[in-house]
PDB file of C-alpha atoms in Angstrom:
ATOM      1  CA  MET N  16     175.461 -10.121 141.098  1.00  0.00           C
ATOM      2  CA  LEU N  17     178.978 -11.228 140.171  1.00  0.00           C
ATOM      3  CA  ILE N  18     179.078 -13.014 143.500  1.00  0.00           C
ATOM      4  CA  GLU N  19     176.004 -15.045 142.626  1.00  0.00           C
ATOM      5  CA  GLU N  20     177.181 -15.956 139.241  1.00  0.00           C
ATOM      6  CA  LYS N  21     180.547 -17.105 140.937  1.00  0.00           C
ATOM      7  CA  LYS N  22     178.373 -19.298 143.474  1.00  0.00           C
ATOM      8  CA  GLU N  23     176.436 -20.858 140.720  1.00  0.00           C
ATOM      9  CA  THR N  24     179.388 -21.634 138.810  1.00  0.00           C
ATOM     10  CA  ASN N  25     181.100 -23.232 141.779  1.00  0.00           C
ATOM     11  CA  THR N  26     177.826 -25.130 142.290  1.00  0.00           C
ATOM     12  CA  TYR N  27     178.020 -26.430 138.770  1.00  0.00           C
ATOM     13  CA  ILE N  28     181.627 -27.383 139.065  1.00  0.00           C
ATOM     14  CA  SER N  29     181.181 -29.335 142.247  1.00  0.00           C
ATOM     15  CA  LYS N  30     178.308 -31.203 140.488  1.00  0.00           C
ATOM     16  CA  TYR N  31     180.539 -31.915 137.449  1.00  0.00           C
ATOM     17  CA  LYS N  32     183.295 -33.067 139.751  1.00  0.00           C
ATOM     18  CA  GLU N  33     180.876 -35.476 141.568  1.00  0.00           C
ATOM     19  CA  ILE N  34     179.821 -36.949 138.405  1.00  0.00           C
ATOM     20  CA  GLN N  35     183.333 -37.324 137.145  1.00  0.00           C
ATOM     21  CA  LYS N  36     184.283 -39.091 140.497  1.00  0.00           C
ATOM     22  CA  TYR N  37     181.313 -41.464 140.197  1.00  0.00           C
ATOM     23  CA  LEU N  38     182.354 -42.337 136.651  1.00  0.00           C
ATOM     24  CA  LYS N  39     185.837 -43.178 137.533  1.00  0.00           C
ATOM     25  CA  GLU N  40     184.726 -45.456 140.497  1.00  0.00           C
ATOM     26  CA  SER N  41     184.983 -49.207 140.079  1.00  0.00           C
ATOM     27  CA  LEU N  42     181.924 -51.224 138.941  1.00  0.00           C
ATOM     28  CA  LYS N  43     182.743 -54.197 141.239  1.00  0.00           C
ATOM     29  CA  HIS N  44     180.681 -53.501 144.105  1.00  0.00           C
ATOM     30  CA  ARG N  45     177.417 -52.374 142.239  1.00  0.00           C
ATOM     31  CA  ASN N  46     175.471 -55.519 142.315  1.00  0.00           C
ATOM     32  CA  ASP N  47     172.806 -54.330 144.709  1.00  0.00           C
ATOM     33  CA  THR N  48     171.690 -50.901 143.287  1.00  0.00           C
ATOM     34  CA  ILE N  49     169.420 -49.823 146.170  1.00  0.00           C
ATOM     35  CA  LYS N  50     172.203 -50.863 148.775  1.00  0.00           C
ATOM     36  CA  TYR N  51     174.965 -49.204 146.769  1.00  0.00           C
ATOM     37  CA  TRP N  52     172.882 -45.876 146.604  1.00  0.00           C
ATOM     38  CA  LYS N  53     171.961 -45.995 150.337  1.00  0.00           C
ATOM     39  CA  GLU N  54     175.641 -46.540 151.168  1.00  0.00           C
ATOM     40  CA  ASN N  55     176.834 -43.720 148.899  1.00  0.00           C
ATOM     41  CA  SER N  56     173.953 -41.120 149.181  1.00  0.00           C
ATOM     42  CA  ILE N  57     176.332 -38.688 151.121  1.00  0.00           C
ATOM     43  CA  LYS N  58     179.371 -39.307 148.819  1.00  0.00           C
ATOM     44  CA  TYR N  59     177.098 -38.512 145.741  1.00  0.00           C
ATOM     45  CA  PRO N  60     174.297 -36.197 146.940  1.00  0.00           C
ATOM     46  CA  THR N  61     173.450 -34.753 143.372  1.00  0.00           C
ATOM     47  CA  LEU N  62     173.372 -38.204 141.727  1.00  0.00           C
ATOM     48  CA  TYR N  63     171.579 -39.567 144.776  1.00  0.00           C
ATOM     49  CA  SER N  64     168.788 -37.278 144.289  1.00  0.00           C
ATOM     50  CA  ILE N  65     168.398 -38.012 140.743  1.00  0.00           C
ATOM     51  CA  VAL N  66     168.622 -41.761 141.624  1.00  0.00           C
ATOM     52  CA  ARG N  67     165.814 -41.624 143.993  1.00  0.00           C
ATOM     53  CA  ASN N  68     163.438 -40.343 141.387  1.00  0.00           C
ATOM     54  CA  VAL N  69     164.612 -42.853 138.629  1.00  0.00           C
ATOM     55  CA  LEU N  70     164.302 -45.807 140.973  1.00  0.00           C
ATOM     56  CA  SER N  71     160.888 -44.948 142.699  1.00  0.00           C
ATOM     57  CA  VAL N  72     158.105 -47.127 141.871  1.00  0.00           C
ATOM     58  CA  ALA N  73     155.021 -45.811 140.321  1.00  0.00           C
ATOM     59  CA  SER N  74     152.143 -46.045 142.899  1.00  0.00           C
ATOM     60  CA  SER N  75     149.378 -46.698 140.372  1.00  0.00           C
ATOM     61  CA  SER N  76     149.051 -48.122 136.799  1.00  0.00           C
ATOM     62  CA  VAL N  77     147.793 -44.709 135.514  1.00  0.00           C
ATOM     63  CA  GLU N  78     151.375 -43.432 134.725  1.00  0.00           C
ATOM     64  CA  ILE N  79     152.359 -46.592 133.057  1.00  0.00           C
ATOM     65  CA  GLU N  80     149.178 -46.512 130.869  1.00  0.00           C
ATOM     66  CA  ARG N  81     149.874 -42.981 129.959  1.00  0.00           C
ATOM     67  CA  THR N  82     153.414 -43.853 128.924  1.00  0.00           C
ATOM     68  CA  PHE N  83     152.228 -46.658 126.602  1.00  0.00           C
ATOM     69  CA  SER N  84     149.538 -44.472 125.224  1.00  0.00           C
ATOM     70  CA  GLY N  85     152.451 -41.897 124.305  1.00  0.00           C
ATOM     71  CA  ALA N  86     154.447 -44.604 122.798  1.00  0.00           C
ATOM     72  CA  LYS N  87     151.538 -45.767 120.670  1.00  0.00           C
ATOM     73  CA  LEU N  88     151.371 -42.228 119.324  1.00  0.00           C
ATOM     74  CA  LEU N  89     155.040 -42.461 118.209  1.00  0.00           C
ATOM     75  CA  VAL N  90     154.576 -45.820 116.178  1.00  0.00           C
ATOM     76  CA  THR N  91     152.395 -44.627 113.105  1.00  0.00           C
ATOM     77  CA  ASP N  92     152.483 -45.592 109.605  1.00  0.00           C
ATOM     78  CA  ASN N  93     154.868 -42.798 108.900  1.00  0.00           C
ATOM     79  CA  ARG N  94     157.199 -43.882 111.647  1.00  0.00           C
ATOM     80  CA  SER N  95     156.986 -47.625 111.340  1.00  0.00           C
ATOM     81  CA  ASN N  96     160.693 -48.116 110.761  1.00  0.00           C
ATOM     82  CA  LEU N  97     161.483 -46.603 114.360  1.00  0.00           C
ATOM     83  CA  GLY N  98     163.480 -49.310 116.249  1.00  0.00           C
ATOM     84  CA  TRP N  99     162.448 -50.102 119.887  1.00  0.00           C
ATOM     85  CA  GLU N 100     165.566 -48.360 121.168  1.00  0.00           C
ATOM     86  CA  ARG N 101     164.720 -45.169 119.426  1.00  0.00           C
ATOM     87  CA  ILE N 102     160.957 -45.459 120.699  1.00  0.00           C
ATOM     88  CA  GLU N 103     162.453 -46.028 124.365  1.00  0.00           C
ATOM     89  CA  GLN N 104     164.679 -42.894 124.026  1.00  0.00           C
ATOM     90  CA  CYS N 105     161.586 -40.749 122.763  1.00  0.00           C
ATOM     91  CA  VAL N 106     159.297 -41.901 125.635  1.00  0.00           C
ATOM     92  CA  LEU N 107     161.975 -41.213 128.200  1.00  0.00           C
ATOM     93  CA  LEU N 108     162.604 -37.727 126.865  1.00  0.00           C
ATOM     94  CA  ARG N 109     158.971 -36.966 126.958  1.00  0.00           C
ATOM     95  CA  GLU N 110     158.684 -38.410 130.496  1.00  0.00           C
ATOM     96  CA  TRP N 111     161.838 -36.284 131.818  1.00  0.00           C
ATOM     97  CA  ALA N 112     160.633 -33.163 129.913  1.00  0.00           C
ATOM     98  CA  ASN N 113     157.095 -33.488 131.675  1.00  0.00           C
ATOM     99  CA  PHE N 114     158.725 -34.242 135.218  1.00  0.00           C
ATOM    100  CA  SER N 115     157.725 -31.141 137.088  1.00  0.00           C
ATOM    101  CA  ARG N 116     160.703 -31.220 139.727  1.00  0.00           C
ATOM    102  CA  VAL N 117     163.289 -31.011 137.040  1.00  0.00           C
ATOM    103  CA  ASP N 118     164.033 -27.612 135.302  1.00  0.00           C
ATOM    104  CA  ILE N 119     165.710 -29.055 132.312  1.00  0.00           C
ATOM    105  CA  VAL N 120     166.215 -25.595 130.650  1.00  0.00           C
ATOM    106  CA  GLU N 121     168.195 -23.740 133.601  1.00  0.00           C
ATOM    107  CA  ASN N 122     168.943 -25.798 136.496  1.00  0.00           C
ATOM    108  CA  SER N 123     169.820 -29.371 134.865  1.00  0.00           C
ATOM    109  CA  VAL N 124     173.246 -30.726 135.676  1.00  0.00           C
ATOM    110  CA  ILE N 125     172.878 -32.152 132.247  1.00  0.00           C
ATOM    111  CA  TYR N 126     172.232 -29.042 130.346  1.00  0.00           C
ATOM    112  CA  ASN N 127     175.341 -27.408 132.220  1.00  0.00           C
ATOM    113  CA  TYR N 128     177.666 -30.499 131.975  1.00  0.00           C
ATOM    114  CA  SER N 129     179.191 -29.358 128.682  1.00  0.00           C
ATOM    115  CA  ASN N 130     179.879 -25.881 129.800  1.00  0.00           C
ATOM    116  CA  ILE N 131     181.512 -26.848 132.970  1.00  0.00           C
ATOM    117  CA  SER N 132     183.855 -29.311 131.421  1.00  0.00           C
ATOM    118  CA  LYS N 133     185.382 -26.372 129.520  1.00  0.00           C
ATOM    119  CA  MET N 134     185.840 -24.409 132.662  1.00  0.00           C
ATOM    120  CA  VAL N 135     187.515 -27.218 134.601  1.00  0.00           C
TER     121      VAL N 135
END
């Protein structure tokens, strides 16, 4: 049990270090996003797996229509003062929460990011 916890902690630490390494990298050569991630997929494997999902194109308009319908439900008479940035944030959070391949509660790098930064 203790060995499993140590392995899990080491995994989170390595993901944390990967994120830190990426954030420290220069932005000079990031003009072509697709090319950049193809060239750096091995250097940043965790981030690359996230980027593949983010940069993938929807294969039909159904998902887009569903997203706009969800946004329409956000903007009501009671919430008419929401700015477009807040609406965008709410829609993205809803989409990410519904994304079945991401376990937001237990296995997310984002969830564990603050805990790992305390350990390193």
